[in-house]
């Protein structure tokens, strides 16, 4: 009945993923290669969560 009020976890993860990629870009431009690598690793972890959600929704 109230399904329109539920937040979409896939949408939330996509926002977090895009934000991490932007943070990584800024870190790389500022010369912080270690920070870039760490943020990129976090973004890849979020991407794997997105893939898992997509496959579970399709099944």
Coordinates of N, CA and C in Angstrom, one line a residue:
X1 N 0.8 -1.2 0.0 CA 0.0 0.0 0.0 C 0.9 1.3 0.0
X2 N 1.9 1.3 0.8 CA 2.8 2.4 0.9 C 4.1 2.2 0.2
X3 N 4.1 1.5 -0.9 CA 5.3 1.1 -1.6 C 5.9 2.4 -2.3
X4 N 5.1 3.4 -2.5 CA 5.7 4.6 -3.1 C 6.6 5.4 -2.2
X5 N 6.5 5.1 -0.9 CA 7.3 5.8 0.1 C 8.6 5.1 0.4
X6 N 8.8 3.9 -0.1 CA 10.0 3.2 0.2 C 11.1 3.7 -0.7
X7 N 12.3 3.8 -0.2 CA 13.4 4.3 -1.0 C 14.0 3.2 -1.8
X8 N 14.5 3.5 -2.9 CA 15.0 2.5 -3.9 C 16.5 2.4 -3.5
X9 N 17.0 1.2 -3.0 CA 18.4 1.1 -2.6 C 19.3 1.2 -3.8
X10 N 18.8 0.8 -5.0 CA 19.7 0.8 -6.2 C 20.0 2.3 -6.6
X11 N 19.0 3.1 -6.4 CA 19.1 4.6 -6.7 C 20.1 5.2 -5.8
X12 N 20.0 4.8 -4.5 CA 20.9 5.4 -3.5 C 22.3 5.0 -3.7
X13 N 22.5 3.7 -4.1 CA 23.9 3.2 -4.4 C 24.5 3.9 -5.6
X14 N 23.6 4.1 -6.6 CA 24.1 4.8 -7.8 C 24.6 6.2 -7.5
X15 N 23.9 6.9 -6.6 CA 24.3 8.2 -6.2 C 25.6 8.2 -5.4
X16 N 25.7 7.2 -4.5 CA 27.0 7.1 -3.8 C 28.1 6.8 -4.7
X17 N 27.9 5.9 -5.7 CA 28.9 5.5 -6.7 C 29.4 6.7 -7.5
X18 N 28.4 7.5 -8.0 CA 28.8 8.7 -8.7 C 29.6 9.7 -7.9
X19 N 29.2 9.9 -6.6 CA 29.9 10.8 -5.7 C 31.3 10.3 -5.5
X20 N 31.5 9.0 -5.3 CA 32.8 8.5 -5.1 C 33.7 8.7 -6.3
X21 N 33.1 8.5 -7.5 CA 33.9 8.7 -8.7 C 34.3 10.2 -8.8
X22 N 33.5 11.1 -8.4 CA 33.8 12.5 -8.5 C 34.9 12.8 -7.5
X23 N 34.8 12.3 -6.3 CA 35.8 12.5 -5.2 C 37.2 12.0 -5.7
X24 N 37.1 10.8 -6.4 CA 38.4 10.2 -6.9 C 39.0 11.1 -8.0
X25 N 38.1 11.7 -8.8 CA 38.6 12.6 -9.9 C 39.3 13.8 -9.3
X26 N 38.7 14.3 -8.2 CA 39.3 15.5 -7.6 C 40.6 15.2 -6.9
X27 N 40.6 14.0 -6.3 CA 41.9 13.6 -5.6 C 43.0 13.4 -6.6
X28 N 42.7 12.8 -7.8 CA 43.7 12.6 -8.8 C 44.2 13.9 -9.4
X29 N 43.3 14.8 -9.6 CA 43.7 16.1 -10.1 C 44.6 16.9 -9.1
X30 N 44.4 16.7 -7.8 CA 45.2 17.4 -6.8 C 46.5 16.7 -6.6
X31 N 46.7 15.5 -7.2 CA 48.0 14.8 -7.1 C 48.0 13.8 -5.9
X32 N 46.8 13.6 -5.3 CA 46.8 12.6 -4.2 C 46.5 11.2 -4.7
X33 N 47.5 10.6 -5.2 CA 47.4 9.3 -5.9 C 46.9 8.2 -4.9
X34 N 47.4 8.2 -3.6 CA 47.0 7.2 -2.6 C 45.5 7.4 -2.3
X35 N 45.1 8.6 -2.1 CA 43.7 8.9 -1.9 C 42.8 8.5 -3.1
X36 N 43.3 8.7 -4.3 CA 42.6 8.3 -5.5 C 42.4 6.8 -5.5
X37 N 43.5 6.1 -5.2 CA 43.4 4.6 -5.2 C 42.4 4.1 -4.1
X38 N 42.4 4.7 -3.0 CA 41.5 4.3 -1.9 C 40.0 4.6 -2.3
X39 N 39.8 5.8 -2.8 CA 38.4 6.2 -3.1 C 37.9 5.3 -4.3
X40 N 38.8 5.0 -5.3 CA 38.4 4.2 -6.4 C 38.1 2.8 -5.9
X41 N 38.8 2.3 -5.0 CA 38.5 0.9 -4.4 C 37.1 0.9 -3.7
X42 N 36.8 2.0 -3.0 CA 35.5 2.1 -2.4 C 34.4 2.2 -3.5
X43 N 34.7 2.9 -4.6 CA 33.7 3.0 -5.7 C 33.5 1.6 -6.3
X44 N 34.5 0.9 -6.5 CA 34.4 -0.5 -7.1 C 33.6 -1.4 -6.1
X45 N 33.8 -1.2 -4.8 CA 33.0 -2.0 -3.9 C 31.5 -1.7 -4.0
X46 N 31.2 -0.4 -4.2 CA 29.8 0.0 -4.4 C 29.3 -0.5 -5.7
X47 N 30.1 -0.5 -6.7 CA 29.7 -1.0 -8.0 C 29.4 -2.5 -7.9
X48 N 30.1 -3.3 -7.2 CA 29.8 -4.7 -7.0 C 28.5 -4.9 -6.3
X49 N 28.2 -4.0 -5.3 CA 26.9 -4.1 -4.6 C 25.8 -3.8 -5.6
X50 N 26.0 -2.8 -6.5 CA 25.0 -2.5 -7.5 C 24.7 -3.7 -8.4
X51 N 25.8 -4.3 -8.8 CA 25.6 -5.5 -9.7 C 24.8 -6.6 -9.0
X52 N 25.1 -6.8 -7.7 CA 24.5 -7.9 -6.9 C 23.0 -7.6 -6.8
X53 N 22.6 -6.3 -6.6 CA 21.2 -5.9 -6.5 C 20.5 -6.1 -7.8
X54 N 21.2 -5.7 -8.9 CA 20.6 -5.8 -10.2 C 20.3 -7.3 -10.6
X55 N 21.2 -8.2 -10.2 CA 21.1 -9.6 -10.6 C 20.0 -10.2 -9.7
X56 N 19.9 -9.7 -8.4 CA 18.8 -10.3 -7.6 C 17.4 -9.8 -8.0
X57 N 17.4 -8.5 -8.5 CA 16.1 -8.0 -9.0 C 15.7 -8.7 -10.3
X58 N 16.6 -9.1 -11.1 CA 16.3 -9.7 -12.4 C 15.9 -11.2 -12.2
X59 N 16.3 -11.8 -11.1 CA 16.0 -13.2 -10.9 C 14.6 -13.4 -10.3

